[in-house]
mmCIF file of C-alpha atoms in Angstrom:
data_model
loop_
_atom_site.group_PDB
_atom_site.id
_atom_site.type_symbol
_atom_site.label_atom_id
_atom_site.label_comp_id
_atom_site.label_asym_id
_atom_site.label_seq_id
_atom_site.Cartn_x
_atom_site.Cartn_y
_atom_site.Cartn_z
ATOM 1 C CA UNK A 1 -8.073 2.381 -5.001
ATOM 2 C CA UNK A 2 -7.196 4.923 -2.342
ATOM 3 C CA UNK A 3 -5.239 8.027 -2.809
ATOM 4 C CA UNK A 4 -1.769 6.719 -1.630
ATOM 5 C CA UNK A 5 1.362 8.546 -1.448
ATOM 6 C CA UNK A 6 3.559 6.011 -2.950
ATOM 7 C CA UNK A 7 1.726 4.807 -5.000
ATOM 8 C CA UNK A 8 2.966 3.405 -8.303
ATOM 9 C CA UNK A 9 -0.207 3.674 -10.517
ATOM 10 C CA UNK A 10 1.337 5.372 -13.207
ATOM 11 C CA UNK A 11 4.080 2.613 -13.017
ATOM 12 C CA UNK A 12 2.276 -0.232 -13.682
ATOM 13 C CA UNK A 13 2.715 -1.263 -16.765
ATOM 14 C CA UNK A 14 6.403 -0.887 -16.313
ATOM 15 C CA UNK A 15 5.925 -2.982 -12.893
ATOM 16 C CA UNK A 16 4.394 -5.762 -15.107
ATOM 17 C CA UNK A 17 6.351 -6.088 -17.576
ATOM 18 C CA UNK A 18 8.974 -6.382 -15.817
ATOM 19 C CA UNK A 19 7.436 -9.196 -13.937
ATOM 20 C CA UNK A 20 6.087 -11.106 -16.597
ATOM 21 C CA UNK A 21 9.652 -11.371 -17.884
ATOM 22 C CA UNK A 22 11.248 -13.209 -15.346
ATOM 23 C CA UNK A 23 7.322 -15.330 -14.336
ATOM 24 C CA UNK A 24 5.548 -18.073 -15.790
ATOM 25 C CA UNK A 25 2.053 -18.153 -16.234
ATOM 26 C CA UNK A 26 1.833 -20.246 -13.464
ATOM 27 C CA UNK A 27 4.377 -18.350 -10.971
ATOM 28 C CA UNK A 28 4.372 -17.204 -7.484
ATOM 29 C CA UNK A 29 4.754 -13.583 -7.029
ATOM 30 C CA UNK A 30 5.614 -12.029 -3.799
ATOM 31 C CA UNK A 31 5.245 -7.577 -2.848
ATOM 32 C CA UNK A 32 6.488 -7.697 0.405
ATOM 33 C CA UNK A 33 5.099 -4.111 1.291
ATOM 34 C CA UNK A 34 1.677 -3.924 -0.489
ATOM 35 C CA UNK A 35 0.272 -1.201 0.789
ATOM 36 C CA UNK A 36 -2.721 -0.144 -1.129
ATOM 37 C CA UNK A 37 -2.670 -3.257 -2.256
ATOM 38 C CA UNK A 38 -2.728 -1.435 -6.165
ATOM 39 C CA UNK A 39 -0.182 -3.756 -7.578
ATOM 40 C CA UNK A 40 -0.746 -7.048 -5.892
ATOM 41 C CA UNK A 41 -3.991 -6.288 -7.066
ATOM 42 C CA UNK A 42 -2.871 -6.094 -10.711
ATOM 43 C CA UNK A 43 -0.336 -9.136 -10.256
ATOM 44 C CA UNK A 44 -3.226 -11.400 -9.546
ATOM 45 C CA UNK A 45 -5.355 -10.058 -12.703
ATOM 46 C CA UNK A 46 -2.467 -10.380 -14.566
ATOM 47 C CA UNK A 47 -2.843 -14.075 -13.758
ATOM 48 C CA UNK A 48 -0.367 -15.092 -10.898
ATOM 49 C CA UNK A 49 -0.207 -16.015 -7.577
ATOM 50 C CA UNK A 50 0.346 -13.706 -5.253
ATOM 51 C CA UNK A 51 1.518 -13.444 -2.189
ATOM 52 C CA UNK A 52 1.052 -9.879 -0.694
ATOM 53 C CA UNK A 53 2.568 -8.916 3.147
ATOM 54 C CA UNK A 54 2.455 -5.551 4.856
ATOM 55 C CA UNK A 55 2.801 -5.390 8.263
ATOM 56 C CA UNK A 56 0.300 -2.631 8.734
ATOM 57 C CA UNK A 57 -3.172 -3.733 9.563
ATOM 58 C CA UNK A 58 -5.231 -1.749 7.783
ATOM 59 C CA UNK A 59 -2.628 -2.334 4.724
ATOM 60 C CA UNK A 60 -3.120 -6.019 5.441
ATOM 61 C CA UNK A 61 -7.187 -5.807 5.532
ATOM 62 C CA UNK A 62 -6.486 -4.221 1.509
ATOM 63 C CA UNK A 63 -4.823 -6.953 0.391
ATOM 64 C CA UNK A 64 -6.559 -9.458 1.997
ATOM 65 C CA UNK A 65 -10.064 -7.844 0.425
ATOM 66 C CA UNK A 66 -8.665 -6.844 -2.371
ATOM 67 C CA UNK A 67 -5.791 -9.754 -3.348
ATOM 68 C CA UNK A 68 -6.931 -12.879 -1.094
ATOM 69 C CA UNK A 69 -10.640 -12.720 -1.394
ATOM 70 C CA UNK A 70 -11.602 -14.356 -4.471
ATOM 71 C CA UNK A 71 -14.860 -13.147 -6.263
ATOM 72 C CA UNK A 72 -16.293 -15.991 -6.996
ATOM 73 C CA UNK A 73 -16.888 -16.855 -3.407
ATOM 74 C CA UNK A 74 -17.848 -13.302 -1.918
ATOM 75 C CA UNK A 75 -18.829 -10.850 -4.622
ATOM 76 C CA UNK A 76 -22.944 -11.804 -3.652
ATOM 77 C CA UNK A 77 -22.197 -12.120 0.062
ATOM 78 C CA UNK A 78 -20.117 -8.938 -0.176
ATOM 79 C CA UNK A 79 -23.251 -7.104 -2.523
ATOM 80 C CA UNK A 80 -26.088 -7.719 0.284
ATOM 81 C CA UNK A 81 -24.477 -6.545 3.128
ATOM 82 C CA UNK A 82 -23.230 -3.313 1.916
ATOM 83 C CA UNK A 83 -27.082 -3.078 0.816
ATOM 84 C CA UNK A 84 -27.563 -3.156 3.845
ATOM 85 C CA UNK A 85 -24.695 -1.150 5.858
ATOM 86 C CA UNK A 86 -26.054 1.630 3.398
ATOM 87 C CA UNK A 87 -29.512 2.138 4.547
ATOM 88 C CA UNK A 88 -28.207 2.518 7.947
ATOM 89 C CA UNK A 89 -29.166 5.970 9.601
ATOM 90 C CA UNK A 90 -25.519 8.224 10.877
ATOM 91 C CA UNK A 91 -24.644 7.380 14.404
ATOM 92 C CA UNK A 92 -21.878 10.006 15.367
ATOM 93 C CA UNK A 93 -19.720 8.763 18.184
ATOM 94 C CA UNK A 94 -15.747 9.276 18.972
ATOM 95 C CA UNK A 95 -15.025 8.633 15.679
ATOM 96 C CA UNK A 96 -17.242 11.359 14.394
ATOM 97 C CA UNK A 97 -16.037 13.944 16.847
ATOM 98 C CA UNK A 98 -12.486 13.225 16.575
ATOM 99 C CA UNK A 99 -12.166 12.706 12.326
ATOM 100 C CA UNK A 100 -15.178 15.513 11.743
ATOM 101 C CA UNK A 101 -14.890 18.030 14.209
ATOM 102 C CA UNK A 102 -11.679 17.895 16.249
ATOM 103 C CA UNK A 103 -10.156 17.365 12.755
ATOM 104 C CA UNK A 104 -11.909 17.689 9.966
ATOM 105 C CA UNK A 105 -10.926 14.876 7.673
ATOM 106 C CA UNK A 106 -14.990 14.116 6.955
ATOM 107 C CA UNK A 107 -18.180 16.053 6.890
ATOM 108 C CA UNK A 108 -19.754 15.463 9.783
ATOM 109 C CA UNK A 109 -22.568 13.666 8.833
ATOM 110 C CA UNK A 110 -20.378 10.915 6.159
ATOM 111 C CA UNK A 111 -18.128 10.692 9.231
ATOM 112 C CA UNK A 112 -21.748 9.711 11.365
ATOM 113 C CA UNK A 113 -22.671 7.187 8.021
ATOM 114 C CA UNK A 114 -19.629 5.183 8.622
ATOM 115 C CA UNK A 115 -19.428 5.224 11.909
ATOM 116 C CA UNK A 116 -22.799 3.118 11.899
ATOM 117 C CA UNK A 117 -21.461 0.684 9.138
ATOM 118 C CA UNK A 118 -18.341 0.299 10.971
ATOM 119 C CA UNK A 119 -20.073 -1.009 14.004
ATOM 120 C CA UNK A 120 -22.559 -2.879 12.389
ATOM 121 C CA UNK A 121 -19.862 -4.999 10.691
ATOM 122 C CA UNK A 122 -17.941 -5.560 13.961
ATOM 123 C CA UNK A 123 -21.313 -6.822 15.181
ATOM 124 C CA UNK A 124 -21.619 -8.357 12.317
ATOM 125 C CA UNK A 125 -18.710 -10.733 13.050
ATOM 126 C CA UNK A 126 -18.280 -11.560 9.586
ATOM 127 C CA UNK A 127 -16.098 -14.235 8.163
ATOM 128 C CA UNK A 128 -12.614 -12.751 7.929
ATOM 129 C CA UNK A 129 -12.228 -12.230 4.202
ATOM 130 C CA UNK A 130 -15.797 -10.931 3.698
ATOM 131 C CA UNK A 131 -14.689 -8.707 6.797
ATOM 132 C CA UNK A 132 -11.634 -7.468 5.080
ATOM 133 C CA UNK A 133 -13.611 -6.889 1.823
ATOM 134 C CA UNK A 134 -16.465 -4.809 3.845
ATOM 135 C CA UNK A 135 -13.707 -2.812 5.792
ATOM 136 C CA UNK A 136 -11.920 -1.965 2.004
ATOM 137 C CA UNK A 137 -15.367 -0.835 0.571
ATOM 138 C CA UNK A 138 -15.578 1.599 3.882
ATOM 139 C CA UNK A 139 -12.161 3.283 3.424
ATOM 140 C CA UNK A 140 -12.862 3.443 -0.588
ATOM 141 C CA UNK A 141 -15.844 5.072 0.484
ATOM 142 C CA UNK A 142 -14.612 7.366 2.803
ATOM 143 C CA UNK A 143 -11.443 7.985 0.361
ATOM 144 C CA UNK A 144 -14.010 9.213 -2.104
ATOM 145 C CA UNK A 145 -14.856 12.044 0.637
ATOM 146 C CA UNK A 146 -12.485 13.190 2.311
ATOM 147 C CA UNK A 147 -10.817 16.889 3.265
ATOM 148 C CA UNK A 148 -6.853 16.250 2.842
ATOM 149 C CA UNK A 149 -4.028 16.375 0.420
ATOM 150 C CA UNK A 150 -3.609 12.526 -0.263
ATOM 151 C CA UNK A 151 -2.772 11.559 3.434
ATOM 152 C CA UNK A 152 -3.807 12.357 6.356
ATOM 153 C CA UNK A 153 -0.534 14.246 8.247
ATOM 154 C CA UNK A 154 -3.280 16.933 7.836
ATOM 155 C CA UNK A 155 -6.627 18.681 6.591
ATOM 156 C CA UNK A 156 -7.950 21.184 4.334
ATOM 157 C CA UNK A 157 -8.492 24.204 6.012
ATOM 158 C CA UNK A 158 -11.971 24.336 4.085
ATOM 159 C CA UNK A 159 -13.862 21.567 3.508
ATOM 160 C CA UNK A 160 -13.104 19.863 0.191
ATOM 161 C CA UNK A 161 -15.351 20.430 -2.515
ATOM 162 C CA UNK A 162 -15.518 16.484 -2.830
ATOM 163 C CA UNK A 163 -16.362 16.161 1.483
ATOM 164 C CA UNK A 164 -19.582 17.829 0.581
ATOM 165 C CA UNK A 165 -20.861 14.952 -1.562
ATOM 166 C CA UNK A 166 -22.867 11.592 0.197
ATOM 167 C CA UNK A 167 -20.525 8.816 1.074
ATOM 168 C CA UNK A 168 -21.065 5.993 -0.868
ATOM 169 C CA UNK A 169 -20.434 2.180 -0.776
ATOM 170 C CA UNK A 170 -19.193 0.033 -3.658
ATOM 171 C CA UNK A 171 -17.964 -3.397 -3.929
ATOM 172 C CA UNK A 172 -14.266 -3.363 -4.057
ATOM 173 C CA UNK A 173 -13.019 -4.624 -7.375
ATOM 174 C CA UNK A 174 -12.404 -8.222 -6.571
ATOM 175 C CA UNK A 175 -11.286 -10.398 -9.023
ATOM 176 C CA UNK A 176 -11.306 -14.573 -9.806
ATOM 177 C CA UNK A 177 -8.867 -16.870 -8.311
ATOM 178 C CA UNK A 178 -6.116 -17.029 -10.926
ATOM 179 C CA UNK A 179 -5.014 -20.117 -12.190
ATOM 180 C CA UNK A 180 -2.135 -20.426 -10.383
ATOM 181 C CA UNK A 181 -3.387 -20.797 -6.629
ATOM 182 C CA UNK A 182 -5.318 -18.752 -4.364
ATOM 183 C CA UNK A 183 -3.440 -15.786 -2.881
ATOM 184 C CA UNK A 184 -2.546 -14.819 -0.170
ATOM 185 C CA UNK A 185 -2.737 -11.968 1.887
ATOM 186 C CA UNK A 186 0.221 -11.612 5.347
ATOM 187 C CA UNK A 187 0.519 -9.273 8.247
ATOM 188 C CA UNK A 188 4.535 -10.002 9.094
ATOM 189 C CA UNK A 189 7.778 -8.250 9.017
ATOM 190 C CA UNK A 190 9.240 -8.074 5.989
ATOM 191 C CA UNK A 191 12.949 -8.709 6.768
ATOM 192 C CA UNK A 192 11.531 -11.323 9.030
ATOM 193 C CA UNK A 193 8.668 -12.853 6.077
ATOM 194 C CA UNK A 194 11.379 -12.949 3.566
ATOM 195 C CA UNK A 195 13.451 -16.102 4.513
ATOM 196 C CA UNK A 196 10.577 -17.864 5.163
ATOM 197 C CA UNK A 197 8.944 -17.399 1.638
ATOM 198 C CA UNK A 198 9.702 -18.881 -1.370
ATOM 199 C CA UNK A 199 8.742 -17.689 -4.950
ATOM 200 C CA UNK A 200 9.634 -16.743 -8.342
ATOM 201 C CA UNK A 201 9.460 -13.430 -8.056
ATOM 202 C CA UNK A 202 9.574 -10.692 -5.625
ATOM 203 C CA UNK A 203 8.292 -7.051 -5.604
ATOM 204 C CA UNK A 204 9.776 -4.906 -3.544
ATOM 205 C CA UNK A 205 8.431 -1.233 -2.977
ATOM 206 C CA UNK A 206 9.664 -0.218 0.700
ATOM 207 C CA UNK A 207 9.501 2.859 2.604
ATOM 208 C CA UNK A 208 12.115 4.524 1.328
ATOM 209 C CA UNK A 209 12.077 7.855 3.576
ATOM 210 C CA UNK A 210 11.229 9.706 6.534
ATOM 211 C CA UNK A 211 7.527 9.001 5.805
ATOM 212 C CA UNK A 212 5.529 6.147 8.115
ATOM 213 C CA UNK A 213 2.458 5.124 6.430
ATOM 214 C CA UNK A 214 1.118 4.260 9.693
ATOM 215 C CA UNK A 215 0.831 8.320 10.109
ATOM 216 C CA UNK A 216 0.049 8.951 7.020
ATOM 217 C CA UNK A 217 -3.100 6.984 7.455
ATOM 218 C CA UNK A 218 -3.790 7.102 10.703
ATOM 219 C CA UNK A 219 -7.848 7.554 9.913
ATOM 220 C CA UNK A 220 -7.472 4.038 7.665
ATOM 221 C CA UNK A 221 -5.878 2.422 10.381
ATOM 222 C CA UNK A 222 -8.467 3.204 12.957
ATOM 223 C CA UNK A 223 -10.799 2.342 11.216
ATOM 224 C CA UNK A 224 -9.620 -1.009 11.007
ATOM 225 C CA UNK A 225 -9.178 -1.863 14.287
ATOM 226 C CA UNK A 226 -11.422 0.151 15.202
ATOM 227 C CA UNK A 227 -9.828 0.490 18.945
ATOM 228 C CA UNK A 228 -10.654 4.274 19.956
ATOM 229 C CA UNK A 229 -6.857 4.998 20.559
ATOM 230 C CA UNK A 230 -5.245 7.805 22.150
ATOM 231 C CA UNK A 231 -4.755 11.033 19.839
ATOM 232 C CA UNK A 232 -2.469 13.906 20.155
ATOM 233 C CA UNK A 233 -2.001 16.610 17.621
ATOM 234 C CA UNK A 234 -3.928 19.375 15.362
ATOM 235 C CA UNK A 235 -3.649 15.760 12.838
ATOM 236 C CA UNK A 236 -5.492 13.617 15.797
ATOM 237 C CA UNK A 237 -3.029 10.857 14.936
ATOM 238 C CA UNK A 238 -2.836 7.598 16.802
ATOM 239 C CA UNK A 239 -0.499 7.998 20.075
ATOM 240 C CA UNK A 240 1.679 4.762 18.509
ATOM 241 C CA UNK A 241 2.378 6.660 15.576
ATOM 242 C CA UNK A 242 4.858 7.927 18.024
ATOM 243 C CA UNK A 243 6.768 4.243 18.331
ATOM 244 C CA UNK A 244 5.792 2.016 15.385
ATOM 245 C CA UNK A 245 8.092 3.133 13.015
ATOM 246 C CA UNK A 246 9.916 0.551 10.160
ATOM 247 C CA UNK A 247 13.594 0.860 10.012
ATOM 248 C CA UNK A 248 13.314 1.568 6.434
ATOM 249 C CA UNK A 249 11.805 5.110 7.850
ATOM 250 C CA UNK A 250 15.375 6.233 8.912
ATOM 251 C CA UNK A 251 19.223 6.755 7.396
ATOM 252 C CA UNK A 252 20.841 4.805 9.872
ATOM 253 C CA UNK A 253 18.139 1.542 9.386
ATOM 254 C CA UNK A 254 17.298 1.506 5.650
ATOM 255 C CA UNK A 255 20.776 0.019 4.816
ATOM 256 C CA UNK A 256 21.224 -2.978 6.916
ATOM 257 C CA UNK A 257 17.100 -3.447 6.638
ATOM 258 C CA UNK A 258 17.499 -3.582 2.619
ATOM 259 C CA UNK A 259 20.633 -5.328 2.726
ATOM 260 C CA UNK A 260 19.057 -8.127 5.062
ATOM 261 C CA UNK A 261 15.565 -8.755 3.105
ATOM 262 C CA UNK A 262 17.880 -9.421 0.253
ATOM 263 C CA UNK A 263 19.999 -11.851 1.515
ATOM 264 C CA UNK A 264 17.219 -13.803 2.993
ATOM 265 C CA UNK A 265 14.860 -13.866 -0.483
ATOM 266 C CA UNK A 266 14.648 -17.015 -1.889
ATOM 267 C CA UNK A 267 13.499 -15.472 -5.430
ATOM 268 C CA UNK A 268 15.499 -16.109 -8.525
ATOM 269 C CA UNK A 269 14.505 -12.244 -9.427
ATOM 270 C CA UNK A 270 13.556 -9.459 -7.417
ATOM 271 C CA UNK A 271 11.916 -6.336 -9.022
ATOM 272 C CA UNK A 272 12.686 -3.380 -6.740
ATOM 273 C CA UNK A 273 10.902 0.186 -6.968
ATOM 274 C CA UNK A 274 13.261 3.061 -5.250
ATOM 275 C CA UNK A 275 12.490 6.553 -5.578
ATOM 276 C CA UNK A 276 15.647 8.318 -6.446
ATOM 277 C CA UNK A 277 15.261 10.923 -3.463
ATOM 278 C CA UNK A 278 15.327 7.754 -0.602
ATOM 279 C CA UNK A 279 17.830 6.963 2.106
ATOM 280 C CA UNK A 280 19.919 4.762 0.409
ATOM 281 C CA UNK A 281 22.268 5.837 -1.886
ATOM 282 C CA UNK A 282 22.180 4.702 -5.393
ATOM 283 C CA UNK A 283 25.735 2.936 -5.552
ATOM 284 C CA UNK A 284 24.441 1.108 -2.216
ATOM 285 C CA UNK A 285 21.269 -0.057 -3.866
ATOM 286 C CA UNK A 286 22.733 -0.869 -7.161
ATOM 287 C CA UNK A 287 25.845 -3.060 -5.079
ATOM 288 C CA UNK A 288 23.151 -4.983 -3.090
ATOM 289 C CA UNK A 289 21.237 -6.214 -5.899
ATOM 290 C CA UNK A 290 24.128 -6.918 -7.655
ATOM 291 C CA UNK A 291 24.452 -9.847 -6.092
ATOM 292 C CA UNK A 292 21.749 -12.171 -7.812
ATOM 293 C CA UNK A 293 24.062 -11.923 -11.368
ATOM 294 C CA UNK A 294 22.292 -9.871 -13.688
ATOM 295 C CA UNK A 295 20.843 -6.185 -12.717
ATOM 296 C CA UNK A 296 18.805 -3.570 -15.401
ATOM 297 C CA UNK A 297 17.649 -0.205 -13.886
ATOM 298 C CA UNK A 298 14.401 1.681 -15.589
ATOM 299 C CA UNK A 299 14.859 5.386 -14.777
ATOM 300 C CA UNK A 300 10.911 7.172 -14.553
ATOM 301 C CA UNK A 301 9.774 10.536 -14.138
ATOM 302 C CA UNK A 302 6.888 11.109 -12.466
ATOM 303 C CA UNK A 303 4.559 13.960 -10.552
ATOM 304 C CA UNK A 304 5.234 14.415 -6.720
ATOM 305 C CA UNK A 305 1.865 13.659 -4.727
ATOM 306 C CA UNK A 306 -0.307 16.925 -4.327
ATOM 307 C CA UNK A 307 0.757 17.464 -0.935
ATOM 308 C CA UNK A 308 4.204 18.832 -1.665
ATOM 309 C CA UNK A 309 3.523 20.575 -4.619
ATOM 310 C CA UNK A 310 0.951 22.878 -2.542
ATOM 311 C CA UNK A 311 3.364 23.415 0.117
ATOM 312 C CA UNK A 312 3.273 23.930 4.009
ATOM 313 C CA UNK A 313 0.141 25.495 5.427
ATOM 314 C CA UNK A 314 -0.237 26.767 8.912
ATOM 315 C CA UNK A 315 -3.383 26.430 11.577
ATOM 316 C CA UNK A 316 -4.854 30.264 9.929
ATOM 317 C CA UNK A 317 -4.351 28.107 6.203
ATOM 318 C CA UNK A 318 -1.182 30.728 5.668
ATOM 319 C CA UNK A 319 1.961 29.215 3.744
ATOM 320 C CA UNK A 320 4.947 28.746 5.556
ATOM 321 C CA UNK A 321 6.698 26.288 3.561
ATOM 322 C CA UNK A 322 8.240 26.339 -0.121
ATOM 323 C CA UNK A 323 6.207 23.842 -2.423
ATOM 324 C CA UNK A 324 8.804 21.125 -3.518
ATOM 325 C CA UNK A 325 9.766 20.424 -7.502
ATOM 326 C CA UNK A 326 6.802 19.835 -9.631
ATOM 327 C CA UNK A 327 8.449 16.618 -10.344
ATOM 328 C CA UNK A 328 11.013 13.331 -9.362
ATOM 329 C CA UNK A 329 12.493 10.150 -10.459
ATOM 330 C CA UNK A 330 11.108 6.412 -9.466
ATOM 331 C CA UNK A 331 13.825 4.105 -10.236
ATOM 332 C CA UNK A 332 13.026 0.689 -11.364
ATOM 333 C CA UNK A 333 15.270 -2.068 -10.696
ATOM 334 C CA UNK A 334 15.321 -5.673 -11.844
ATOM 335 C CA UNK A 335 17.919 -8.253 -10.374
ATOM 336 C CA UNK A 336 18.171 -11.737 -11.314
ATOM 337 C CA UNK A 337 20.036 -14.742 -11.126
ATOM 338 C CA UNK A 338 19.718 -14.961 -15.680
ATOM 339 C CA UNK A 339 19.716 -12.973 -17.840
ATOM 340 C CA UNK A 340 16.146 -11.992 -18.686
ATOM 341 C CA UNK A 341 13.849 -10.883 -22.391
ATOM 342 C CA UNK A 342 13.347 -7.469 -20.465
ATOM 343 C CA UNK A 343 10.811 -4.710 -23.245
ATOM 344 C CA UNK A 344 13.222 -3.397 -25.456
ATOM 345 C CA UNK A 345 11.015 -0.580 -26.043
ATOM 346 C CA UNK A 346 11.786 0.334 -22.483
ATOM 347 C CA UNK A 347 15.100 2.264 -21.811
ATOM 348 C CA UNK A 348 16.807 -0.274 -19.257
ATOM 349 C CA UNK A 349 20.062 0.053 -18.383
ATOM 350 C CA UNK A 350 22.879 -2.995 -17.675
ATOM 351 C CA UNK A 351 24.375 -1.961 -14.260
ATOM 352 C CA UNK A 352 26.169 -5.411 -13.626
ATOM 353 C CA UNK A 353 26.396 -8.660 -15.880
ATOM 354 C CA UNK A 354 27.520 -12.021 -14.700
ATOM 355 C CA UNK A 355 30.291 -13.594 -16.216
ATOM 356 C CA UNK A 356 28.855 -16.776 -15.160
ATOM 357 C CA UNK A 357 26.006 -16.614 -13.185
ATOM 358 C CA UNK A 358 24.827 -19.195 -10.721
ATOM 359 C CA UNK A 359 21.282 -21.105 -11.789
ATOM 360 C CA UNK A 360 19.407 -21.239 -8.951
ATOM 361 C CA UNK A 361 16.154 -24.117 -8.392
ATOM 362 C CA UNK A 362 13.147 -22.728 -9.715
ATOM 363 C CA UNK A 363 10.794 -21.626 -6.964
ATOM 364 C CA UNK A 364 6.898 -22.431 -6.974
ATOM 365 C CA UNK A 365 5.548 -23.228 -3.762
ATOM 366 C CA UNK A 366 4.619 -20.926 -1.027
ATOM 367 C CA UNK A 367 5.706 -21.282 2.770
ATOM 368 C CA UNK A 368 4.460 -19.018 5.289
ATOM 369 C CA UNK A 369 2.244 -18.704 8.682
ATOM 370 C CA UNK A 370 -0.785 -19.511 9.189
ATOM 371 C CA UNK A 371 -3.653 -17.791 6.582
ATOM 372 C CA UNK A 372 -3.995 -13.977 7.038
ATOM 373 C CA UNK A 373 -6.566 -12.814 9.372
ATOM 374 C CA UNK A 374 -7.843 -9.400 9.729
#
């Protein structure tokens, strides 16, 4: 998996146990803001049928390669192509000039090798799931040798030690198809998609502050779209970073958007991950989630991402900002129309308990638009 701002790596055990309290063996679980696909991948590994969604093409590609694609179908073919790609000579061009010379996210040799591989994938015109696997392998390989602090809003003044290592392609961790059925990766607006799907459990990890994921990971977006966009600033961000922003990244927009999302979802249980410093006040969030009848919350402390702890530096490498606190709190909310047997060794607190919760019909199917492509 790649380094990702807001990654739920440290929360995976709690998330899986919360979902497990509500989901049967053959349940459908939707992850509507899949991001790096870390949670959706873990849900598939646990045996559930997963619908992973993210409107950003790079994130949908990660979900298609790590969640929709099944090992039994694609592993051998992917291995053969990745081996061939690994032997291509460097081919420096626009990508190398932009992201290894003008901006220094990568060593020029690694960027040029990456560029040769990406051009080769474009010429192959592989099937959508195979394409997603190959692009996921490229993103993961580049992530292991990058020179930034967990996001792409800036890069290190001097190349990080890992950036001096050679880029190595590895097949992503593909999983077999779950017995519950095939998984699916979509690239839709989550609020619009919510009313078009049915699932047993919906996992929600929306953006909840000003940090837009397109700006944070614009290299991966360009690597997937391969569109040579107009760029700007020292960070060489895509110009569409200025216009493609989510309502969840604004104080004015997040409340109405989250309310519509929760109202539209046809799922008996919601599991919501939300940072303590997000734009939505805790009381407002709990009010929205209490509507299903029973609402519990678990507080999990964790360390902030590296960039916040390091502080802000100018172009000369001088520290011009004060580092933030070392830690913060992530809250896991479990909202359901029935009383759940949540893990008793975790400190869940009851926020709302319905006297007579309405029992909704159990949803076991997925209704969505056309099959995902990358």
